[in-house]
Coordinates of C-alpha atoms and ligand atoms in Angstrom, one line a residue:
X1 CA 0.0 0.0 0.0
X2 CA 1.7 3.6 -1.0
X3 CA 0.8 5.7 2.3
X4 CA -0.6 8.8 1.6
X5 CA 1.6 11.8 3.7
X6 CA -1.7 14.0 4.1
X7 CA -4.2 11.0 5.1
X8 CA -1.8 10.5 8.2
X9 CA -1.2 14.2 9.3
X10 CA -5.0 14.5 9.0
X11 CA -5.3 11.3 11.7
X12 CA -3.0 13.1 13.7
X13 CA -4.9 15.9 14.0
X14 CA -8.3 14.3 14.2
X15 CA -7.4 11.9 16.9
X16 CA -5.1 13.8 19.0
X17 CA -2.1 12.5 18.2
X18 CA 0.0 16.0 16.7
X19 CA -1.0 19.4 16.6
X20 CA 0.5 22.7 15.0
X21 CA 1.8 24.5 17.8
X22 CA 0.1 28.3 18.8
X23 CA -2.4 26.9 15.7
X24 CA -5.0 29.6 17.1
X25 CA -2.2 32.2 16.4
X26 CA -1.6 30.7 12.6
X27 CA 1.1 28.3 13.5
X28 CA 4.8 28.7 14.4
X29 CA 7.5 27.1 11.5
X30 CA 8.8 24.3 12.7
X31 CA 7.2 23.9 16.2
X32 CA 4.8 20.7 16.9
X33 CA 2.8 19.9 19.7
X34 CA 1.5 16.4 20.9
X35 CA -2.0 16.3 21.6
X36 CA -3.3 13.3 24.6
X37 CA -2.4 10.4 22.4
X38 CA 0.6 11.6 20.4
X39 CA 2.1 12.4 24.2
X40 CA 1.1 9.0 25.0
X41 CA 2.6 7.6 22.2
X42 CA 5.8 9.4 22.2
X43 CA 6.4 8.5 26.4
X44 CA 5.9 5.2 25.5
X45 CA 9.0 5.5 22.4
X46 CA 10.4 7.7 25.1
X47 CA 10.3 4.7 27.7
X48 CA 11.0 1.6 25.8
X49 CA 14.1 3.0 24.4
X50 CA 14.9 3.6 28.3
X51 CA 13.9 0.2 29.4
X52 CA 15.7 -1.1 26.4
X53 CA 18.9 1.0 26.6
X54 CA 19.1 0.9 30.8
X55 CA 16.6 -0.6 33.0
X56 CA 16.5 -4.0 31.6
X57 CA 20.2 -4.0 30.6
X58 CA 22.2 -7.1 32.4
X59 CA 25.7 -5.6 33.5
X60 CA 26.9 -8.7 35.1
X61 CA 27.1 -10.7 31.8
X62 CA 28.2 -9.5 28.1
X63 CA 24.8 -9.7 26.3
X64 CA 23.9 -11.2 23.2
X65 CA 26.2 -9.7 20.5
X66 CA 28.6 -7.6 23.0
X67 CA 32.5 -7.8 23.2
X68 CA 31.9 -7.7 26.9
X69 CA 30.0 -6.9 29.7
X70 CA 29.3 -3.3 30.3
X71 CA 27.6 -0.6 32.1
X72 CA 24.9 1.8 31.4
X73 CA 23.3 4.6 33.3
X74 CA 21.5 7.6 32.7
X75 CA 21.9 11.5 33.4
X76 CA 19.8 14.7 32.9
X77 CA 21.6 17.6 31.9
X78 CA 20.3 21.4 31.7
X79 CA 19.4 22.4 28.3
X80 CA 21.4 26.2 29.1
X81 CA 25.4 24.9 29.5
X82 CA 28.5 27.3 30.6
X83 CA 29.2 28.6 26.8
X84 CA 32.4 27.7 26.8
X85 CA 31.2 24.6 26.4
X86 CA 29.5 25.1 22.8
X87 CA 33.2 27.0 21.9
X88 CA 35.2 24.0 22.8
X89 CA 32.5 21.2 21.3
X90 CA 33.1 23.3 18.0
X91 CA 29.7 23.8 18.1
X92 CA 30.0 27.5 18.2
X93 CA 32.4 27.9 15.0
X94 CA 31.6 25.1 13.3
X95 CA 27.7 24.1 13.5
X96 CA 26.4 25.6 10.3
X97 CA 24.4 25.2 7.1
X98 CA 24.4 27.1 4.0
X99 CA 21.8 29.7 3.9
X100 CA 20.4 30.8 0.0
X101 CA 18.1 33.6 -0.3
X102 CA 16.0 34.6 -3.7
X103 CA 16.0 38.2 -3.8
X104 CA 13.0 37.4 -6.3
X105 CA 10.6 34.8 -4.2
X106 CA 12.1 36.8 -0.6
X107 CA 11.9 32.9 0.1
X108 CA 15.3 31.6 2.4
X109 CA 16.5 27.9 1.8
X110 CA 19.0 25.7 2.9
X111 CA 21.6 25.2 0.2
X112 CA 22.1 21.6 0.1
X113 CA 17.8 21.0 0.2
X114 CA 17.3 23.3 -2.3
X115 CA 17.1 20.3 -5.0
X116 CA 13.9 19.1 -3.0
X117 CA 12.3 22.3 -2.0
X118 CA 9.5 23.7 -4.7
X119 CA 9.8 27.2 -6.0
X120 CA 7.1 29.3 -4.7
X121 CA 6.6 30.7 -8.3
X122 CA 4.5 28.9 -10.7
X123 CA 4.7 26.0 -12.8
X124 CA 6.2 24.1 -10.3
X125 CA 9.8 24.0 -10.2
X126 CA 12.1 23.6 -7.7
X127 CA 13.9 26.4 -6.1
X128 CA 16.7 27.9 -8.8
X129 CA 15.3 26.6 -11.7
X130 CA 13.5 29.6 -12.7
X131 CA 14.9 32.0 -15.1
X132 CA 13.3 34.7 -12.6
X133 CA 15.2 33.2 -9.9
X134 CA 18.0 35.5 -7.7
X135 CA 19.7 33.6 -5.4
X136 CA 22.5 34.9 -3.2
X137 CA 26.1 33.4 -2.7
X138 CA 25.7 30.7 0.3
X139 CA 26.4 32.1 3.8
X140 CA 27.4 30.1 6.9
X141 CA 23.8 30.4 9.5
X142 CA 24.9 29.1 12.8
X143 CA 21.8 26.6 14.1
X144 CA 22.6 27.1 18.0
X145 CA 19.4 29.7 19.6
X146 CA 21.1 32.4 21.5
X147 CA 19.5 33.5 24.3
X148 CA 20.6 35.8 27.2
X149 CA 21.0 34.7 31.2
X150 CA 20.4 37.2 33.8
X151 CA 19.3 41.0 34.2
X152 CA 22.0 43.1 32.2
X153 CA 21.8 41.2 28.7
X154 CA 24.6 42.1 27.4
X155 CA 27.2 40.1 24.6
X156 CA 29.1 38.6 27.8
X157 CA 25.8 37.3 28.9
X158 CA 25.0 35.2 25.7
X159 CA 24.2 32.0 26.3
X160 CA 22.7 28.8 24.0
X161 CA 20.2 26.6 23.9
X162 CA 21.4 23.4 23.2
X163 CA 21.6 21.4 19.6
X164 CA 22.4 18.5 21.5
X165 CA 22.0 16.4 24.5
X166 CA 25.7 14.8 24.0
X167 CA 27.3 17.7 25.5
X168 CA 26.2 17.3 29.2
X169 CA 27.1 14.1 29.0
X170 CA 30.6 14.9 28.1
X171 CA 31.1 17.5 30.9
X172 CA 29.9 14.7 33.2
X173 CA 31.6 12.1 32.6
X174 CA 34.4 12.7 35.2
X175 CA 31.4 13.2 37.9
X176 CA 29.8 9.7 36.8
X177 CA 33.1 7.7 37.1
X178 CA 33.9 9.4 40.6
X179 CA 30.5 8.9 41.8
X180 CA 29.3 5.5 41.2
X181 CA 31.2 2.5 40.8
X182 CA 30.8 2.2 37.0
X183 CA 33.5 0.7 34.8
X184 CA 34.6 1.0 31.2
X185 CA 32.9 0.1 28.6
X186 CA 30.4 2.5 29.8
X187 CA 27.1 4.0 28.3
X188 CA 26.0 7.3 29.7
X189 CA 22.4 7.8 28.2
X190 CA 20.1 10.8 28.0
X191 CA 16.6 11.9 26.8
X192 CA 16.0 15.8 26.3
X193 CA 15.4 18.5 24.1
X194 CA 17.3 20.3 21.7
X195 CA 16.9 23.2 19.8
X196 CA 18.1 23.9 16.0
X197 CA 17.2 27.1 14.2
X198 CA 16.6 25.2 11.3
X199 CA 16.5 27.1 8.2
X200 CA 13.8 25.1 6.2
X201 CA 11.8 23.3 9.0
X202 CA 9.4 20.6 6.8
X203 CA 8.5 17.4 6.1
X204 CA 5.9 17.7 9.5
X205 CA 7.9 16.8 12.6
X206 CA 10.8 15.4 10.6
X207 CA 12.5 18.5 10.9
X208 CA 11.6 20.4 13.8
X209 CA 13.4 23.4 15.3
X210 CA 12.6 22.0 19.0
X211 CA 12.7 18.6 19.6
X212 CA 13.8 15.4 21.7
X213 CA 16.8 13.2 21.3
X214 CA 17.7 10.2 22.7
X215 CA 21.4 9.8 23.0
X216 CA 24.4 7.4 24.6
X217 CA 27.9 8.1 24.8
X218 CA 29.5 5.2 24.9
X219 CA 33.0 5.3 26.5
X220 CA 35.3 2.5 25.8
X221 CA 39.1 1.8 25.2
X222 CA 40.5 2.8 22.2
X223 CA 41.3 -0.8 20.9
X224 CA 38.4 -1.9 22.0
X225 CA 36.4 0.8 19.7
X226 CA 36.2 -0.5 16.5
X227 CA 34.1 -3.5 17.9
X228 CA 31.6 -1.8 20.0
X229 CA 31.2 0.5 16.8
X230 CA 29.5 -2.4 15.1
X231 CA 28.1 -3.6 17.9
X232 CA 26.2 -0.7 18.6
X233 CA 25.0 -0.5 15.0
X234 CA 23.7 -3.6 14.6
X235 CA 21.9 -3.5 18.3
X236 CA 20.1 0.2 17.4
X237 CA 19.4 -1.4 13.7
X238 CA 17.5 -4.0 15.1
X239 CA 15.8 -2.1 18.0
X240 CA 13.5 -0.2 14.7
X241 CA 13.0 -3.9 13.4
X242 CA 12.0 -5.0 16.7
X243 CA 9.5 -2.4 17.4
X244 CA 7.3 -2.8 14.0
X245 CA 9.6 -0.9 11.4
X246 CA 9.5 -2.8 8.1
X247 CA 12.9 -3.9 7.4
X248 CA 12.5 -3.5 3.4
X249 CA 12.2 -0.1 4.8
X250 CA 15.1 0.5 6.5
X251 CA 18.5 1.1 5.4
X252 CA 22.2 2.0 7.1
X253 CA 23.9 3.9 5.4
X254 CA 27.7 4.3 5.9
X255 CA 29.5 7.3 5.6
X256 CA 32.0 7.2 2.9
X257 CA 35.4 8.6 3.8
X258 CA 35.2 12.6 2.5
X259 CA 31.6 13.1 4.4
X260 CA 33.3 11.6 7.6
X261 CA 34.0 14.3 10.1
X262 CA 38.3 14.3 10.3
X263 CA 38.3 12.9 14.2
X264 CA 35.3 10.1 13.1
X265 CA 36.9 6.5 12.1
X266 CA 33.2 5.9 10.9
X267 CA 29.9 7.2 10.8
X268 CA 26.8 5.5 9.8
X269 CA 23.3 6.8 9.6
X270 CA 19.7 3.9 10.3
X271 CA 17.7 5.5 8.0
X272 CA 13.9 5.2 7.2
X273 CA 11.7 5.7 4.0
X274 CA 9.4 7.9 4.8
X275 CA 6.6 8.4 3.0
X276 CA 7.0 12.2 2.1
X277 CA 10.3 11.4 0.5
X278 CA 10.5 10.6 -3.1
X279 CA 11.2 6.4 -4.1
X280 CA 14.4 5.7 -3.1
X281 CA 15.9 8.4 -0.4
X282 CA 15.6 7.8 3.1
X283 CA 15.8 10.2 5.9
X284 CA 17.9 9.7 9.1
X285 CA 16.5 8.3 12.4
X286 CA 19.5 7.9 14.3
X287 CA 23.1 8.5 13.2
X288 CA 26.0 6.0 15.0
X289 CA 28.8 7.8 15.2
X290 CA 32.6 6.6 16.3
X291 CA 33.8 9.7 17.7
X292 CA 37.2 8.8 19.1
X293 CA 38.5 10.6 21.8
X294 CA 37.7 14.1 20.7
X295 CA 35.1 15.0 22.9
X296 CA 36.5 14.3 25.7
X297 CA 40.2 16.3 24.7
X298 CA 38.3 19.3 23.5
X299 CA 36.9 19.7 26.7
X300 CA 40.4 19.2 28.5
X301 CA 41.9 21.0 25.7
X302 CA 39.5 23.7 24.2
X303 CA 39.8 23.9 20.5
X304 CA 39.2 26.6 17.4
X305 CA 39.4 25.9 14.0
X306 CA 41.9 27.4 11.6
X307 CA 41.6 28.8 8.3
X308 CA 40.9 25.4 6.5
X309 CA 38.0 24.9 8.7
X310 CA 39.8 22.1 10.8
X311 CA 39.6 22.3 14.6
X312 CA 42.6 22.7 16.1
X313 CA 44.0 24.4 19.1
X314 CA 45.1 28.2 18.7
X315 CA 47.3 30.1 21.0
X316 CA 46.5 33.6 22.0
X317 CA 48.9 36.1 22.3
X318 CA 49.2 34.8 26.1
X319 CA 50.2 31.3 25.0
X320 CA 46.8 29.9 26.5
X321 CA 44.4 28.0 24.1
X322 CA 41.6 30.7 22.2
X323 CA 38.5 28.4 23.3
X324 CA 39.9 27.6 26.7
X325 CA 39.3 24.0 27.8
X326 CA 37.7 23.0 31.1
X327 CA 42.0 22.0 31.7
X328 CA 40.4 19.0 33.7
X329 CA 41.9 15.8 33.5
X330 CA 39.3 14.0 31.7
X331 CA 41.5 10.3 31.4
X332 CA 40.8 7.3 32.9
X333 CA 42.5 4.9 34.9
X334 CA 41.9 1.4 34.0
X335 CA 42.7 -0.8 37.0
X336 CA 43.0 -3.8 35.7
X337 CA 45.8 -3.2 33.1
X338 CA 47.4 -0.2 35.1
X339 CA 47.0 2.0 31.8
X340 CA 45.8 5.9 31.7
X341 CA 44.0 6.7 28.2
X342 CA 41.4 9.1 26.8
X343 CA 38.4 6.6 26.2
X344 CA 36.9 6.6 22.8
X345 CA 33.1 7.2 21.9
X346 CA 30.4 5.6 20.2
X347 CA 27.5 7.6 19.9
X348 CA 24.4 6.1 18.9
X349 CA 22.1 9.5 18.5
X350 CA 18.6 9.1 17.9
X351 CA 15.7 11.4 17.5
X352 CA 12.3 10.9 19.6
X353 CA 10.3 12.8 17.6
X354 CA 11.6 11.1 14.0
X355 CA 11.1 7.5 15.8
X356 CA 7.4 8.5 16.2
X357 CA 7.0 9.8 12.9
X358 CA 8.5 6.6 11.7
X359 CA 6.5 4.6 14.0
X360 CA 3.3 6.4 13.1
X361 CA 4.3 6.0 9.3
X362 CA 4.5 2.5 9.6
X363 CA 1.9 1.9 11.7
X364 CA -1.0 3.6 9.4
X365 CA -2.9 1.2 7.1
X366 CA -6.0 0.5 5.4
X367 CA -8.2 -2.6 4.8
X368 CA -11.4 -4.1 4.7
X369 CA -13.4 -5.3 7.5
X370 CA -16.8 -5.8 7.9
X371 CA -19.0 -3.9 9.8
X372 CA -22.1 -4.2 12.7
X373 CA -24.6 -5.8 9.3
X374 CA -21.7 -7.8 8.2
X375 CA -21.2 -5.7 5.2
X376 CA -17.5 -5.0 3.9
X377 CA -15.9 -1.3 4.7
X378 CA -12.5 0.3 4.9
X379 CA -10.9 0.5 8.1
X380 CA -8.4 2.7 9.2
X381 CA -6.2 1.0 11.7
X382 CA -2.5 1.7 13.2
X383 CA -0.5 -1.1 13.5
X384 CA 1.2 0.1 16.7
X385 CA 3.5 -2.1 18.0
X386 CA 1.6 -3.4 21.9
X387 CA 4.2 -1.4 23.7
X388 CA 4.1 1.9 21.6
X389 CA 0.4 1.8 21.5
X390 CA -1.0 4.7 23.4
X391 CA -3.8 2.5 24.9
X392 CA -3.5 -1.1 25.2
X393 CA -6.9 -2.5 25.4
X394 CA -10.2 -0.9 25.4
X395 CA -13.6 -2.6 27.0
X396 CA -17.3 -2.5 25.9
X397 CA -20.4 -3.2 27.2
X398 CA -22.5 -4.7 24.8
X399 CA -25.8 -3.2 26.4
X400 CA -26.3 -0.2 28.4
X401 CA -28.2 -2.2 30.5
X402 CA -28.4 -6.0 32.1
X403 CA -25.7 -5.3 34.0
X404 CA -23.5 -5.2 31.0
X405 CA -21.6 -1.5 32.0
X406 CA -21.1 -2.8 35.7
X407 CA -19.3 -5.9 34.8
X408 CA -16.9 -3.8 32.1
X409 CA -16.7 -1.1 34.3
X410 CA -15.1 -3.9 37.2
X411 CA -12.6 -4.9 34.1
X412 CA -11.5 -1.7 33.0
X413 CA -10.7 -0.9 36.7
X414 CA -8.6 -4.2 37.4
X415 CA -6.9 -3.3 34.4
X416 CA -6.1 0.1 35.3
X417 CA -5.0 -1.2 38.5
X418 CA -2.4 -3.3 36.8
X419 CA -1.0 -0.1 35.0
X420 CA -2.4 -0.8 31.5
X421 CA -3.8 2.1 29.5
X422 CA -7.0 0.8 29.0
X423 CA -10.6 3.7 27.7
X424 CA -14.2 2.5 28.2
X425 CA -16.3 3.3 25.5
X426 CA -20.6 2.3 25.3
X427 CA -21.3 5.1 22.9
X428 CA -22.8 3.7 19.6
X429 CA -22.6 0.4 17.5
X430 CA -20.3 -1.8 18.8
X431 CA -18.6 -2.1 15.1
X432 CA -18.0 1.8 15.2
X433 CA -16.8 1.6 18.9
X434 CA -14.3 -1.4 17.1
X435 CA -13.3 1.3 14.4
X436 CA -12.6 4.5 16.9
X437 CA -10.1 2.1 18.5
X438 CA -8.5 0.6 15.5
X439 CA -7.9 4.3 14.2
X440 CA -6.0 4.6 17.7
X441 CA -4.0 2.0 17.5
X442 CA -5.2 0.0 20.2
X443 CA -4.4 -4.3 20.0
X444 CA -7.2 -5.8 21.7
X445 CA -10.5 -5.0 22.4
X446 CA -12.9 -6.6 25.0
X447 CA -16.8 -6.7 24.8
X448 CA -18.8 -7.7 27.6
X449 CA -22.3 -9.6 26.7
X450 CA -25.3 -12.1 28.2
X451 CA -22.6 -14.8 27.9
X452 CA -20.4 -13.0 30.4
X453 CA -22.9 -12.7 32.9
X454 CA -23.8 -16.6 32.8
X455 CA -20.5 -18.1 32.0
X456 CA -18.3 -15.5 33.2
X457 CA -16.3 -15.3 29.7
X458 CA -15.7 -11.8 27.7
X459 CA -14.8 -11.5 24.3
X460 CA -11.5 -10.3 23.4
X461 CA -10.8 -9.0 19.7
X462 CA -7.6 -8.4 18.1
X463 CA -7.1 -5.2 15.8
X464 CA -4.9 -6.8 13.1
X465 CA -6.0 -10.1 12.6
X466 CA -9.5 -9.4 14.1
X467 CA -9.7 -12.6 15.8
X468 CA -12.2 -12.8 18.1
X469 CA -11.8 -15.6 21.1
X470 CA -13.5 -15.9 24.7
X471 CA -11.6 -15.9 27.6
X472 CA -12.4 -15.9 31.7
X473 CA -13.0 -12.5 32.8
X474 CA -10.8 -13.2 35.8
X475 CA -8.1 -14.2 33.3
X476 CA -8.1 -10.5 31.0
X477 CA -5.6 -8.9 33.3
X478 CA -3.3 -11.7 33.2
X479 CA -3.9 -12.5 29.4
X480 CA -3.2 -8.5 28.6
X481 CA 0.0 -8.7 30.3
X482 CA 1.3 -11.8 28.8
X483 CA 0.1 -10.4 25.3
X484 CA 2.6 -6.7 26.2
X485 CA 5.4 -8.7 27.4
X486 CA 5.6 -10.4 23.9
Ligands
ATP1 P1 20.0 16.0 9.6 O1 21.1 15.6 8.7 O2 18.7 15.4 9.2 O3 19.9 17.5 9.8 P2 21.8 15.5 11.7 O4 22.8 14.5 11.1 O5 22.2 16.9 11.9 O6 20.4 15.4 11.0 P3 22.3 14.6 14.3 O7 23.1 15.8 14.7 O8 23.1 13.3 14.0 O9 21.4 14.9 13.1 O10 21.2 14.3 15.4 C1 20.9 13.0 15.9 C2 19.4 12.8 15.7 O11 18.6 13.8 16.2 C3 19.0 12.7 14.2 O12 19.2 11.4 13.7 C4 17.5 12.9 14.3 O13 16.8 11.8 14.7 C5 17.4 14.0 15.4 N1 17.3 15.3 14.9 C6 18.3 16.1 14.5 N2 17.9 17.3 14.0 C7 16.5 17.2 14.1 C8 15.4 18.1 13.8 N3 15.7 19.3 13.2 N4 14.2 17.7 14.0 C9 13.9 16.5 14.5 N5 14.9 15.6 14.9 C10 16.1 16.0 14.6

């Protein structure tokens, strides 16, 4: 089925899921807001990449895959950092796109989009291909928010928000090892917002100019790095697979040499077809990145770049560095071979919001079912995986009356009580009531009926194959928890 882009904005809109943000005020370019289910959704993408990544990782054994055991814990890091800390990441020299304008359209693009980016001027072209076209030279636009701390507001007060959640993890790495008894290899993980004045925000949430990231720094020693570089590759590959993305459409792309950034021994991006892209490109969900060990020198080092563009450290007249490092000893001590290195990083950096797009992509499909006279209709149903969906199960009384609501009501509260996001519905048809829920996304749907309240058995309905088998009513909590655990 060829998913149509506008068919699953509208559903995210209709049902709650995303919203323009300020949309009462027209809208603000490249800001999105979650509406009940979208935040539900996106907690739950949120969580399982914690659970995943963290709570349910085994430190006492290597696990499947691994070189060897390691660690993993998490941090949460301010989104406003010391701004020396942007000078030595190169963040503040170096993180730029080419800006275009068209003195002709007033339009503003990003120079290496403007291929996929339609003229404003009719017939469609895109932008440059008109003979009426004026576009500028390229200028650097530096993607870091600027924002001022404190009273005075002067230059000196300049701070940023940041593009990254990386960077606290960097500055804390020294505080992690000296406060918990955490070994190398070790993962430092967090989940947080960053910010990107994004020249051309499009393609809905894909690119956003506030957003979430999920991100690990993964510290290891430098022999040792090449390994956990694939390693982590193939584990954050499969994590998409596991959690409903079609493989067909999925791809990892490896940086080729020239695009690789000079301290990076190899880059590769898990990339997703989604369906505003045109057949064959992919856009990025999560980049892995080998970063040797120059986050971690920059920040006992500081760092500039010279007139090639290269980061390297520049004296001032005063023989001190231009973007002064922190001058901490940022090493580590590895006890068991008595050796003092600078550990090297793999950086698996994913995006929250692109997993949900993804996620949502994939999970929107259409088919035929048949409805409350047994006659064939579409359906509209998401295909969320059980632990994305926003709500897990929903129950229905089949009557108003009979004692139908009491005995659905008494299952929708055990269920709650066990933690599962589970709605009540007995408005309307019970085929319609089916349909709101398959548009949601939820897997299973009980109805309660006579039989229930005679035999003590509801009926439980699946959303994808819709299967319909009875079960004890005493036995839905149990059988809804064994269906999330997989
Ligand atoms: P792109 O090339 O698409 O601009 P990037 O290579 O700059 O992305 P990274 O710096 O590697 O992205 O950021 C890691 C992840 O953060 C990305 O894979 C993506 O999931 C997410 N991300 C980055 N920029 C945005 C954005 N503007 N909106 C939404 N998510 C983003």
């Amino acid at each position: 089925m060829t998913v149509d882009m506008d068919k699953i904005v509208a559903l995210c809109k209709r049902r709650g899921f995303i919203f323009q943000n300020s949309e009462i005020y027209g809208g603000l370019n490249g800001f999105w807001d979650y509406g009940p289910l979208g935040t539900d959704l996106k907690r739950n993408v949120r969580n399982v990449w914690w659970e995943d990544m963290i709570g349910r990782h085994d430190n006492i054994d290597a696990p499947a895959g691994a070189p060897s055991r390691f660690d993993m814990v998490g941090v949460e890091t301010t989104i406003i950092m010391h701004p020396q800390v942007w000078k030595c990441s190169g963040h503040y020299d170096l993180f730029v796109d080419k800006m275009v304008d068209c003195r002709e359209c007033k339009g503003r693009f990003r120079e290496d989009h403007m291929a996929a980016i339609p003229c404003p001027n009719k017939p469609s072209k895109m932008v440059g291909q008109h003979d009426k076209c004026q576009l500028t030279e390229p200028r650097d636009f530096n993607l870091m928010f600027k924002t001022i701390i404190g009273a005075l507001g002067t230059e000196e007060d300049a701070a940023f928000l940041r593009p990254e959640t990386a960077q606290g993890i960097f500055v804390n790495f020294k505080n992690v090892c000296d406060s918990t008894r955490v070994k190398l290899p070790l993962g430092i993980c967090q989940v947080g917002k960053s910010f990107r004045n994004e020249i051309t925000p499009r393609n809905f949430t894909f690119r956003s100019r506030e957003f979430e990231q999920m991100e690990i720094e993964f510290f290891c020693r430098p022999d040792e790095s090449q390994q956990w570089y694939q390693y982590w590759r193939d584990r954050r590959f499969n994590w998409y697979i596991n959690l409903g993305l079609d493989k067909a459409k999925l791809q990892m792309r490896e940086h080729p040499a020239e695009e690789l950034a000079h301290y990076s021994c190899g880059t590769a991006d898990i990339e997703y077809a989604f369906p505003f892209m045109s057949a064959g490109e992919y856009g990025e969900l999560e980049g892995v990145a080998h970063r040797g060990d120059f986050d971690l020198r920059s920040h006992m080092e500081g760092k500039l770049k010279n007139e090639n563009g290269e980061l390297v450290v520049e004296m001032n007249a005063d023989g001190q560095p231009k973007h002064r490092g922190s001058g901490k000893d940022l090493s580590y001590f590895d006890d068991a071979t008595r050796e003092r290195f600078i550990p090297h990083v793999i950086e698996p950096s994913a995006g929250a919001d692109r997993a949900t797009l993804a996620f949502i992509c994939e999970a929107y499909a259409e088919d035929e079912a048949p409805d409350d006279k047994g006659k064939m209709q579409t359906r509209t149903l998401m295909k969320f995986h059980p632990r994305l969906a926003p709500v897990k199960a929903a129950v229905f009384p089949l009557l108003k009356k009979d004692g139908h609501p009491e005995k659905a009501k008494e299952i929708y509260r055990a269920l709650k009580d066990a933690g599962i996001a589970v709605q009540y519905d007995e408005q309307a048809a019970i085929g319609k009531r089916y349909r709101r829920q398959d548009e949601i996304g939820t897997p299973w749907c009980l109805t309660i009926d006579g039989d229930t309240l005679t035999d003590g058995t509801v009926t439980l309905r699946d959303r994808d194959t819709l299967e319909q088998v009875r079960l004890p009513a005493n036995e839905v909590v149990d059988e809804i928890s064994r269906r999330l655990r997989g």
